[in-house]
Short mmCIF file of C-alpha atoms in Angstrom, two decimals:
data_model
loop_
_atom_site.label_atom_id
_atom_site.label_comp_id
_atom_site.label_asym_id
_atom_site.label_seq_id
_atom_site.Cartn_x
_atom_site.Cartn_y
_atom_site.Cartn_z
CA UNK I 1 0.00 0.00 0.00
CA UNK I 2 0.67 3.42 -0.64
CA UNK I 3 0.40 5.48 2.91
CA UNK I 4 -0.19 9.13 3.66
CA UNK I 5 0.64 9.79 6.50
CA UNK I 6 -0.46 13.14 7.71
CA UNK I 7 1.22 14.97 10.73
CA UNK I 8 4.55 13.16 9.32
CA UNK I 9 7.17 15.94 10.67
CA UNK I 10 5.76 15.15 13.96
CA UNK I 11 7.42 12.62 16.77
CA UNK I 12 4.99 9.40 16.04
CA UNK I 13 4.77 10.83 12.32
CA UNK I 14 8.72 10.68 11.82
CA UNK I 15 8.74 7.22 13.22
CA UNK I 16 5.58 5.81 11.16
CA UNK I 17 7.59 7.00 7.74
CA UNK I 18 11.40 5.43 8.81
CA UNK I 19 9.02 1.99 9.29
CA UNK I 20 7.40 2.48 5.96
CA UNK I 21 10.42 3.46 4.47
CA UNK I 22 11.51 0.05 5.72
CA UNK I 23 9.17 -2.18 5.12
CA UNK I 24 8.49 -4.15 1.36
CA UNK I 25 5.16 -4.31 1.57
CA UNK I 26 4.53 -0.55 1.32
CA UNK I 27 5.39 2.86 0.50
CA UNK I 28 4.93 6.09 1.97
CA UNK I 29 4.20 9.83 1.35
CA UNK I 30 4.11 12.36 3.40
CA UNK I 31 2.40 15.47 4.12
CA UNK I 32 3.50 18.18 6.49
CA UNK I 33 2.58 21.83 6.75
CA UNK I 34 5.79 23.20 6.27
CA UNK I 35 7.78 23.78 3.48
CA UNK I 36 11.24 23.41 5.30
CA UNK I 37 10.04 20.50 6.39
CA UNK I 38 9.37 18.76 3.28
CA UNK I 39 13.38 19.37 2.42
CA UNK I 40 13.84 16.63 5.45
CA UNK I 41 11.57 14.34 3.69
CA UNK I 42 12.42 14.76 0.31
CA UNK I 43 16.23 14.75 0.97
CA UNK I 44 15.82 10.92 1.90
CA UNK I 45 13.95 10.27 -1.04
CA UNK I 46 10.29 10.36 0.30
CA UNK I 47 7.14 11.65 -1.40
CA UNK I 48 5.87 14.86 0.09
CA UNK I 49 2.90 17.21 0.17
CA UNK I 50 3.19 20.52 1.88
CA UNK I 51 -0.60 20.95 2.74
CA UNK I 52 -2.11 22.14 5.94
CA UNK I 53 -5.24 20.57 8.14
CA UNK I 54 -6.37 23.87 7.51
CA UNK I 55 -6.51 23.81 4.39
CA UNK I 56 -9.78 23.16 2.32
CA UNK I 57 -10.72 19.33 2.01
CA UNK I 58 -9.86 19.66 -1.63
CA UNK I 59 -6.22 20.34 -0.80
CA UNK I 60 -5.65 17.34 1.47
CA UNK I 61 -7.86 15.42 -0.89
CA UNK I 62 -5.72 16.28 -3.54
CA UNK I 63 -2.47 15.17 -1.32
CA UNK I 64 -3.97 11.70 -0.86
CA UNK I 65 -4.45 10.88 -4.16
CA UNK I 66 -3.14 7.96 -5.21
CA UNK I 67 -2.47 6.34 -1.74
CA UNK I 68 -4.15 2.99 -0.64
CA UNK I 69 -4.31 4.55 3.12
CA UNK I 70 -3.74 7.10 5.38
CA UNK I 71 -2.71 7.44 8.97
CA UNK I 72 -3.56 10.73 11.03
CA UNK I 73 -0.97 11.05 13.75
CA UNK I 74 -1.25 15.34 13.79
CA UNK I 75 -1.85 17.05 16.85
CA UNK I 76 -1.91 20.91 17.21
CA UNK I 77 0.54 20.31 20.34
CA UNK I 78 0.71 21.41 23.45
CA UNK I 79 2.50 25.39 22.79
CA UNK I 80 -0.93 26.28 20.98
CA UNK I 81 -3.94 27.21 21.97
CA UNK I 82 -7.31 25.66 22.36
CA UNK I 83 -8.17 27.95 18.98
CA UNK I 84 -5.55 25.16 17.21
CA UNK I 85 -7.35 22.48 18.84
CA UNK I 86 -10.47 22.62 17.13
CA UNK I 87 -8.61 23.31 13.69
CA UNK I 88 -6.19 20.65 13.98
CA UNK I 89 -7.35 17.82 15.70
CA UNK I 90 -11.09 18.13 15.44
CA UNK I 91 -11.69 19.77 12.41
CA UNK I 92 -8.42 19.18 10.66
CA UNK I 93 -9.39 15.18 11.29
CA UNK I 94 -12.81 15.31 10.01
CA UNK I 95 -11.34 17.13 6.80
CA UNK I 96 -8.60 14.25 6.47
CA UNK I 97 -11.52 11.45 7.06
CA UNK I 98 -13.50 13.67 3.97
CA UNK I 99 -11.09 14.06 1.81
CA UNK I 100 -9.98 9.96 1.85
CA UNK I 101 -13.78 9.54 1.35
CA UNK I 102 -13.85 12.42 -1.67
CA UNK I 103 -11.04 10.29 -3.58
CA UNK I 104 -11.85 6.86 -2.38
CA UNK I 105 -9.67 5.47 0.13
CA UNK I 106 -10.76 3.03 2.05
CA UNK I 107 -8.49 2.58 4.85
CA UNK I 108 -7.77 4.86 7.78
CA UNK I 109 -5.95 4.79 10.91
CA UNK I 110 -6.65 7.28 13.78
CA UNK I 111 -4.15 8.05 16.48
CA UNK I 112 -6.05 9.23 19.42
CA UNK I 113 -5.61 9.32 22.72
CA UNK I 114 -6.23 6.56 25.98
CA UNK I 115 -10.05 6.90 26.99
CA UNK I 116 -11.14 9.20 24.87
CA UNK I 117 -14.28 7.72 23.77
CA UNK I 118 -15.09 8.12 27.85
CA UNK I 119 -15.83 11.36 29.62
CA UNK I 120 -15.70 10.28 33.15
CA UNK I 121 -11.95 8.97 31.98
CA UNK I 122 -10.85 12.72 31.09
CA UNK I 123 -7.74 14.08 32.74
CA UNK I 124 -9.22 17.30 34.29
CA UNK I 125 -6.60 19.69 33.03
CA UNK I 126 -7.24 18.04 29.35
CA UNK I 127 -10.69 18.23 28.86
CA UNK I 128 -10.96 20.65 26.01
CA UNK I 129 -8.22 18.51 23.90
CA UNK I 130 -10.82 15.00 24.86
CA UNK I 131 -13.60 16.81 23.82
CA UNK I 132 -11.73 17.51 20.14
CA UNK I 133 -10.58 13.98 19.67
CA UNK I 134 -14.04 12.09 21.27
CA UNK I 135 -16.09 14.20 18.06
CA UNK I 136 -13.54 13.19 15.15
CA UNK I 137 -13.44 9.60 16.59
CA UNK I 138 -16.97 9.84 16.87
CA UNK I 139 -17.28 10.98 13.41
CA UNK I 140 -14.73 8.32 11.37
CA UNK I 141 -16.68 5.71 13.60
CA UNK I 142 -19.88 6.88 11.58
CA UNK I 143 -18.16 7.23 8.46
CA UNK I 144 -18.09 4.93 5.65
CA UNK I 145 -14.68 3.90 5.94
CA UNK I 146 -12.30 0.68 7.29
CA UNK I 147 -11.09 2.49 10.37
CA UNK I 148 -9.02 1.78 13.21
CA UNK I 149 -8.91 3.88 16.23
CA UNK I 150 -5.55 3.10 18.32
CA UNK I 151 -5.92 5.01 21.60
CA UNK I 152 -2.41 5.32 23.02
CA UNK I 153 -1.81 5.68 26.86
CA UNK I 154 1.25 8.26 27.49
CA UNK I 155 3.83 8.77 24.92
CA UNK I 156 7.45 8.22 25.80
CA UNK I 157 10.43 8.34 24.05
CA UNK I 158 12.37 5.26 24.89
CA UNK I 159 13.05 2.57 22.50
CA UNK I 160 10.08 0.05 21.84
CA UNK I 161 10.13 -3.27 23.28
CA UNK I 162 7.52 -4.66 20.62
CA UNK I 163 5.30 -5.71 23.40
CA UNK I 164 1.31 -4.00 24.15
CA UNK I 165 -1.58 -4.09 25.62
CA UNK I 166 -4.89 -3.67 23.93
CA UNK I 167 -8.57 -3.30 25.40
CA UNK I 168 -11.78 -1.44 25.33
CA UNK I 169 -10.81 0.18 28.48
CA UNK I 170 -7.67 0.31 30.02
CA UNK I 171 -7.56 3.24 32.96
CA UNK I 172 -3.89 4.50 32.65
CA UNK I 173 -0.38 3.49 31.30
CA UNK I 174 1.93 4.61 28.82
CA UNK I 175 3.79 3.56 25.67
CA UNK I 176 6.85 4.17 23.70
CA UNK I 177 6.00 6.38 20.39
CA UNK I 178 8.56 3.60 18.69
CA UNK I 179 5.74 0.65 19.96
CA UNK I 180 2.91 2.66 18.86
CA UNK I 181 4.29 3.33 15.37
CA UNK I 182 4.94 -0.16 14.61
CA UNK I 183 1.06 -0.62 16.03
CA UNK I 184 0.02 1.73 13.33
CA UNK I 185 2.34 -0.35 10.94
CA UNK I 186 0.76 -4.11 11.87
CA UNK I 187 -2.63 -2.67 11.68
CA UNK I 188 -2.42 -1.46 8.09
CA UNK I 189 -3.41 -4.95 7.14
CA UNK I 190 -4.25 -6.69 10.23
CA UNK I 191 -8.13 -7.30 9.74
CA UNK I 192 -8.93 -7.98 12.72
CA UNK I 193 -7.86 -4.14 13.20
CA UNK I 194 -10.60 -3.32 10.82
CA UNK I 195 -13.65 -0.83 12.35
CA UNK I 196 -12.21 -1.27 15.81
CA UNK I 197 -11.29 1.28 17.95
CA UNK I 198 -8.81 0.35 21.40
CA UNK I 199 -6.86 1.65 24.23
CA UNK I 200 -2.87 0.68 23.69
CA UNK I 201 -0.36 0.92 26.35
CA UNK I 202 3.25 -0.97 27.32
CA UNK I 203 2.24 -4.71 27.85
CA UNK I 204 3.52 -8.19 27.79
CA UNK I 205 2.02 -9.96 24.10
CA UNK I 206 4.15 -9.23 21.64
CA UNK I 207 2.47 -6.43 19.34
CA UNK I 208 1.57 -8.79 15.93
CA UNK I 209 -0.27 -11.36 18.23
CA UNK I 210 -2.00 -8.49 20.50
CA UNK I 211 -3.69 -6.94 17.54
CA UNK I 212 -5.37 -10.71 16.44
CA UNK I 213 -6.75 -10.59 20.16
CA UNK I 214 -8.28 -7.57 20.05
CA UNK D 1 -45.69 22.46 26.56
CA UNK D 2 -42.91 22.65 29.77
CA UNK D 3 -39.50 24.00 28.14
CA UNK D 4 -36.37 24.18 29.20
CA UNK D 5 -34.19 26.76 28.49
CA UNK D 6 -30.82 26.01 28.58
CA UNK D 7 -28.50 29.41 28.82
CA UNK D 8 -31.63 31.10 30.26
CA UNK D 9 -29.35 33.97 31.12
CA UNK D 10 -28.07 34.71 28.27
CA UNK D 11 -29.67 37.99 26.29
CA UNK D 12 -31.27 34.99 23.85
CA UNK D 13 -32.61 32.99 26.54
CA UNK D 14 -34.07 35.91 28.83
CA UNK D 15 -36.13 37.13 25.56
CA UNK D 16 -37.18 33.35 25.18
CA UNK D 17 -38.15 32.87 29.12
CA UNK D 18 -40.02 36.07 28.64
CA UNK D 19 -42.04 34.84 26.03
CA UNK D 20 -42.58 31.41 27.68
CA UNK D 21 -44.10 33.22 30.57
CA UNK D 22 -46.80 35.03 28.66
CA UNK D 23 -47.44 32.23 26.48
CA UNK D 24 -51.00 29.94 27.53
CA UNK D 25 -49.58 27.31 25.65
CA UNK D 26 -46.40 26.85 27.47
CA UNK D 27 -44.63 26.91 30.73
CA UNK D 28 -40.49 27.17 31.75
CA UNK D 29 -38.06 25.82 33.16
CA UNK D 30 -34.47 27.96 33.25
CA UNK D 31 -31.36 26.49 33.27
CA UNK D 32 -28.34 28.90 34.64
CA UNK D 33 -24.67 28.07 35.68
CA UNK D 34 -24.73 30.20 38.82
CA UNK D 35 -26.65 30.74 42.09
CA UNK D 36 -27.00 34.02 42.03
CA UNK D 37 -28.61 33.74 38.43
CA UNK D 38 -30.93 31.50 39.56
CA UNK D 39 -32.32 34.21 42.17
CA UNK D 40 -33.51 36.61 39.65
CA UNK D 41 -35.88 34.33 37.70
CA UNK D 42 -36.84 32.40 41.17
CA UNK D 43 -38.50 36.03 42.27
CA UNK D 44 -39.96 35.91 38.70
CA UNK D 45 -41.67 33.01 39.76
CA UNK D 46 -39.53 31.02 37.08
CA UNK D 47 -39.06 27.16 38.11
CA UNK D 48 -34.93 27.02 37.68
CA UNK D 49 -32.48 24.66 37.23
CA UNK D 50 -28.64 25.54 38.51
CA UNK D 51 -26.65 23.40 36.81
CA UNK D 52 -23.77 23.86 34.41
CA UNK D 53 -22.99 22.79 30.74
CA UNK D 54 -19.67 21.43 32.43
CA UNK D 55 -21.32 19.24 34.67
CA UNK D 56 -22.46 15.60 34.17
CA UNK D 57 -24.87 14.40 31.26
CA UNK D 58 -26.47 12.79 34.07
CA UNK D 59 -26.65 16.17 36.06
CA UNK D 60 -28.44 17.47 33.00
CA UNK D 61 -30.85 15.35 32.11
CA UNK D 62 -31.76 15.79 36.17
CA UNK D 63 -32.29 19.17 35.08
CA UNK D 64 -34.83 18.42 32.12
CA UNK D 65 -36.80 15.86 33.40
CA UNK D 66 -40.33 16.50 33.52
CA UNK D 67 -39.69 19.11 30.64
CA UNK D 68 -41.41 18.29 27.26
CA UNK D 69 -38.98 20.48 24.98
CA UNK D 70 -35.23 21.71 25.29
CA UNK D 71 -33.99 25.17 23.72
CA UNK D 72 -30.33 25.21 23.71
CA UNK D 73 -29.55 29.06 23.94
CA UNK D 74 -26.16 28.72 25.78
CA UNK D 75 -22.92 30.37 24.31
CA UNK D 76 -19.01 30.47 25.55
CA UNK D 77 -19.55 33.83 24.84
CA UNK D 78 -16.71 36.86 23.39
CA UNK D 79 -15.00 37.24 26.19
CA UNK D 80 -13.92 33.36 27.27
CA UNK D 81 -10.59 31.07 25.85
CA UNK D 82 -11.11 28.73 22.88
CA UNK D 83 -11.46 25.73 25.58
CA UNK D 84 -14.77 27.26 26.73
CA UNK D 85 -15.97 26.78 23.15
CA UNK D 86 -15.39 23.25 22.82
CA UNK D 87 -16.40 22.61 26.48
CA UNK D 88 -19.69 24.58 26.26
CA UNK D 89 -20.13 25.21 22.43
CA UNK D 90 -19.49 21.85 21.59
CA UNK D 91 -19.80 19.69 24.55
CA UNK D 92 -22.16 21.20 26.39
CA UNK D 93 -24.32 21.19 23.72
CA UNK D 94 -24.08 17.59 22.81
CA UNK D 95 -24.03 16.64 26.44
CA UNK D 96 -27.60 18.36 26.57
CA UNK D 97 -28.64 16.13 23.04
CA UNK D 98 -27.63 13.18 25.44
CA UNK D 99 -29.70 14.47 27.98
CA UNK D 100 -32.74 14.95 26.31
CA UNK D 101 -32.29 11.74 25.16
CA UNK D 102 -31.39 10.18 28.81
CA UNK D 103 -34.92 11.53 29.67
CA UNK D 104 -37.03 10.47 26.75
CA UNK D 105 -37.49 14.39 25.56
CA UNK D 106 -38.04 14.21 21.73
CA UNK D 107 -38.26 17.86 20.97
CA UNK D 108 -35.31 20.02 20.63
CA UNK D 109 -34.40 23.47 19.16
CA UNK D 110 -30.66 24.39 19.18
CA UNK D 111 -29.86 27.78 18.51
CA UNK D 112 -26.81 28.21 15.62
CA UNK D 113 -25.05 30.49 13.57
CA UNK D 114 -25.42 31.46 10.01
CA UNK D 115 -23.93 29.12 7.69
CA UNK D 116 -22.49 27.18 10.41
CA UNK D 117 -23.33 23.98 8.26
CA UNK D 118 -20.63 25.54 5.48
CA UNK D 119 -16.86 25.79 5.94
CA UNK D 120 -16.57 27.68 2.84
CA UNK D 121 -19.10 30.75 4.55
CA UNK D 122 -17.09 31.13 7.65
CA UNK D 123 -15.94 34.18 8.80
CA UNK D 124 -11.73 33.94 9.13
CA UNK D 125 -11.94 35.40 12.58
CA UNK D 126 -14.47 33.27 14.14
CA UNK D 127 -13.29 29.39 12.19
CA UNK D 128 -13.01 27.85 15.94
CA UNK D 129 -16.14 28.99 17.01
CA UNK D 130 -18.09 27.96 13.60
CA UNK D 131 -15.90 24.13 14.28
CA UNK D 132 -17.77 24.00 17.66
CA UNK D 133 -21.38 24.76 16.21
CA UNK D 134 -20.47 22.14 13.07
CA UNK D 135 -20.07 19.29 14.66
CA UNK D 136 -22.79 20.10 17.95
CA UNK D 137 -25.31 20.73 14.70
CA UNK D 138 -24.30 17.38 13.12
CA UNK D 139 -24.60 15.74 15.93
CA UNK D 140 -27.88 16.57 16.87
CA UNK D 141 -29.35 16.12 13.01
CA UNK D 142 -27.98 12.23 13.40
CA UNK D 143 -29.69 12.38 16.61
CA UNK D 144 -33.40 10.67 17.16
CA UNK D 145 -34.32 14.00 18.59
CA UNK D 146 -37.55 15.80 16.68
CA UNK D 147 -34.71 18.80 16.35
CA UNK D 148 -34.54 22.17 14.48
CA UNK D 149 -31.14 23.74 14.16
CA UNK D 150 -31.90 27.81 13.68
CA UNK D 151 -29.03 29.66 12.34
CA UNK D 152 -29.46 33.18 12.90
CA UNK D 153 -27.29 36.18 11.12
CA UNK D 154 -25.84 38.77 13.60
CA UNK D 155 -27.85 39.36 16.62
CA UNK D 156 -29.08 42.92 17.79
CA UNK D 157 -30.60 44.14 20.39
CA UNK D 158 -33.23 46.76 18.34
CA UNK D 159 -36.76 45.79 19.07
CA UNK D 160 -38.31 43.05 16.53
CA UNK D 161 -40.65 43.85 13.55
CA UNK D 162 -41.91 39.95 13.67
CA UNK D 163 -40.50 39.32 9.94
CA UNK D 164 -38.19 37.09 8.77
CA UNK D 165 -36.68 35.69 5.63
CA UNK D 166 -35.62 32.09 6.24
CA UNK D 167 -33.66 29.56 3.71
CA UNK D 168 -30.90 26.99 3.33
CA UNK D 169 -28.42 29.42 2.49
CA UNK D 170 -28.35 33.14 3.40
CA UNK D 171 -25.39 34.83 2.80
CA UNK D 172 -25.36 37.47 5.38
CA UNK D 173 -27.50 39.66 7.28
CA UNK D 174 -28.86 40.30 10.95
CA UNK D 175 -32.38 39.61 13.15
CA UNK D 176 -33.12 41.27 16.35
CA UNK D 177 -32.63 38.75 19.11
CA UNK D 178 -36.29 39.34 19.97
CA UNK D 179 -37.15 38.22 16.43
CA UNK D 180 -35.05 35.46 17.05
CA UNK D 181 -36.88 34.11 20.19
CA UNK D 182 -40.19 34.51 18.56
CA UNK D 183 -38.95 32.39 15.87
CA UNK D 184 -38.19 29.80 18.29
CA UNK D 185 -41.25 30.01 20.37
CA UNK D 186 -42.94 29.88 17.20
CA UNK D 187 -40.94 26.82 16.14
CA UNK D 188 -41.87 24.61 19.34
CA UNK D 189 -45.27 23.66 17.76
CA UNK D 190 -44.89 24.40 14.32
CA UNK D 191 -44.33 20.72 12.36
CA UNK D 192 -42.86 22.02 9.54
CA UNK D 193 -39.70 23.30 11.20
CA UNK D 194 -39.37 19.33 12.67
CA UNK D 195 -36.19 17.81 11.10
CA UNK D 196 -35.08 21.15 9.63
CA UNK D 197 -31.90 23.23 9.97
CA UNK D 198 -32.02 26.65 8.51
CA UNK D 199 -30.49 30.46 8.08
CA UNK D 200 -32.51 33.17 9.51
CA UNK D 201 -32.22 36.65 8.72
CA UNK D 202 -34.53 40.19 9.24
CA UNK D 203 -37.07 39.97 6.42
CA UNK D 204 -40.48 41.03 5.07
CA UNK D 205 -42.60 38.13 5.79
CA UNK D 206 -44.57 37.53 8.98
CA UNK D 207 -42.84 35.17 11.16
CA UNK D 208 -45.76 32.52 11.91
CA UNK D 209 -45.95 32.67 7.72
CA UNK D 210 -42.63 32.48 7.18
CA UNK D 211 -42.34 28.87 8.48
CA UNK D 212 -44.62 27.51 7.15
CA UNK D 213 -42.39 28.64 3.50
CA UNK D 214 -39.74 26.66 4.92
#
C-alpha cells in the first residue's frame, strides 16, 4: 500500500515513515505543513505534500491521491492554543476522514488518545483537547470507511520493546511512540484491526499477536 | 408544553423565558450556571435549574426531566478562551442532546449560527467557534431527537418587527434577538420546522408565515 501519512514531521509521524520506508510491503508519502520540512523528507527520497489541516478538504484530498491509506498522527501540540485544537485535531481530522472519502480510500488509521471515547476517563486539566478527539473519533466511527482507532496511553520516548496491551478500556499506562508506530504499521493490514477502535499501552504480548486478540 | 431553556441567562434565553411566561400554551423551566442567576428568575416566579454545561450528562438530564422540549440558547460567549468553546459550544451542547435523550425528551431546538453547516461561509476570525457549532449541529441532526437547528445572522438588540426571511443558504444579514426568540417560540409547535436546519435573517414576511415557507 501506498500510505499518507499526515502529521509526518511530527514525533509518532517521523517514526511511522522510517518503518514504511523500511518495510516491502509498502510505501509512503508524506504530508507536512511546512515547506522546510518537506526538504527533510524529500532529501531521503520520500514523497511529500506541503498541505495544511487547515486547508480546504480539496487540498488534502488532492495530497492523498493515489495512496491505498492514510494514517492521522497530527496534533496541534501542546504550545498552541485551544483555537488550534479545534482546527487541527477536530476539524483538521474530520477534513482528512473527507477528503480519503472524496477520492476513495478506504483505509484509515486514527491516532487518538487513551479513553477518549469516555468522559468520566478525562484528565481534568485536558478536557478541552478530549472533547476535540471524542467528536472526530466519533465521526470516522460513523463514516463509511475501514477504520481503526488506536488510543495510546502516554507517549514516551524510549526505545520500543515490541510488546502491548490492547482493550476497550484500560484506565492509565503509557507507551513508547517507537511501539505505537509499529502498532500503526501491523494494523495497516491486520483485519482484525478493521472498524475497531482500542486503548494501547506498554504490555507483555508481543504487538503482531496483541492486535489478532483484540 | 414545559421547556427548558438552557443558557436562560443569556440575552437569547431571557427574551425566550419572557415569552414562555406570557405564552397559555407553554410553561419554563431555566437552566443557569450560577446561584445568584438563579435568584432573579426564582423572584420571577420562574421554576430554575442551577446546573452547568460542564457538569455531568447525568446532572443534565436531572435538570430536564419532567420538561417536554429543550432550547439550547447557551454560548461560551466573546470574552472566554477557545477551551470554553469546545467545552460549552461543543460539549455542552451535545451533552444536553444526550440528555434529552437520557430523559425520553423528543423535541429540541438548538440555537446556531449562520452558515455554520458551510466551511466555505465562515468568517476567518471566528473558524473555531463555527468548528464548535459544526459538529454540535451534526450531531444533533444524526440524533433521534424531533430537532430544528436555527441559524441566525448577527444578533441585535433593536426591538423586533416579527419578519423574517428564512432559507438553506443566506449569505449574510442580521435579526433582532427578539425576532429570534419569537422564531423559536414559534418553532416549538410548528411541524414544519421538525427535522429542519435553517439560516434566519430580518425579512419582510410575517414570522408565523414564514415557516410555514420553509
Amino acid at each position: 500500500m501506498n500510505v499518507l501519512v499526515v502529521g509526518a514531521n511530527g514525533k509518532i509521524g517521523k517514526q511511522l515513515v522510517h518503518l514504511l520506508r523500511g518495510s516491502s510491503e509498502h510505501t509512503v508519502k508524506a504530508m507536512v505543513r511546512k515547506e522546510e520540512q518537506a526538504e527533510a523528507f524529500a532529501k531521503l527520497g520520500v514523497e511529500v505534500s506541503v498541505t495544511s489541516l487547515e486547508d480546504r478538504v480539496e487540498d488534502i484530498a488532492q495530497a492523498a491521491r493515489g495512496c491505498h491509506a492514510i494514517v492521522f498522527t497530527a496534533g496541534s501540540g501542546r504550545h498552541t492554543g485551544f483555537d488550534k485544537t479545534l482546527l487541527i485535531d477536530l476539524d483538521g481530522a474530520v477534513k482528512t476522514v473527507e477528503a480519503a472519502e472524496m477520492v476513495g480510500i478506504k483505509r484509515f488509521i486514527m491516532v487518538s488518545a487513551i479513553q477518549a471515547h469516555k468522559r468520566e476517563s478525562w484528565n481534568e486539566k485536558m478536557v478541552p483537547y478530549y472533547v476535540a478527539k471524542y467528536y472526530a473519533d466519533k465521526i470516522l466511527e460513523q463514516s463509511e470507511l475501514t477504520y481503526t482507532i488506536i488510543r495510546p496511553g502516554r507517549l514516551v520516548d524510549e526505545p520500543g520493546i515490541g510488546k502491548i496491551t490492547t482493550a476497550e478500556n484500560i484506565k492509565g499506562g503509557s507507551i513508547p511512540r517507537e511501539d505505537l508506530a509499529k502498532t500503526i504499521l501491523h494494523s495497516l493490514t491486520e483485519e482484525n484491526t478493521f472498524y475497531r477502535s482500542f486503548d494501547l499501552i506498554t504490555g507483555d504480548i508481543p504487538l503482531a499477536d496483541a492486535l489478532k486478540l483484540i
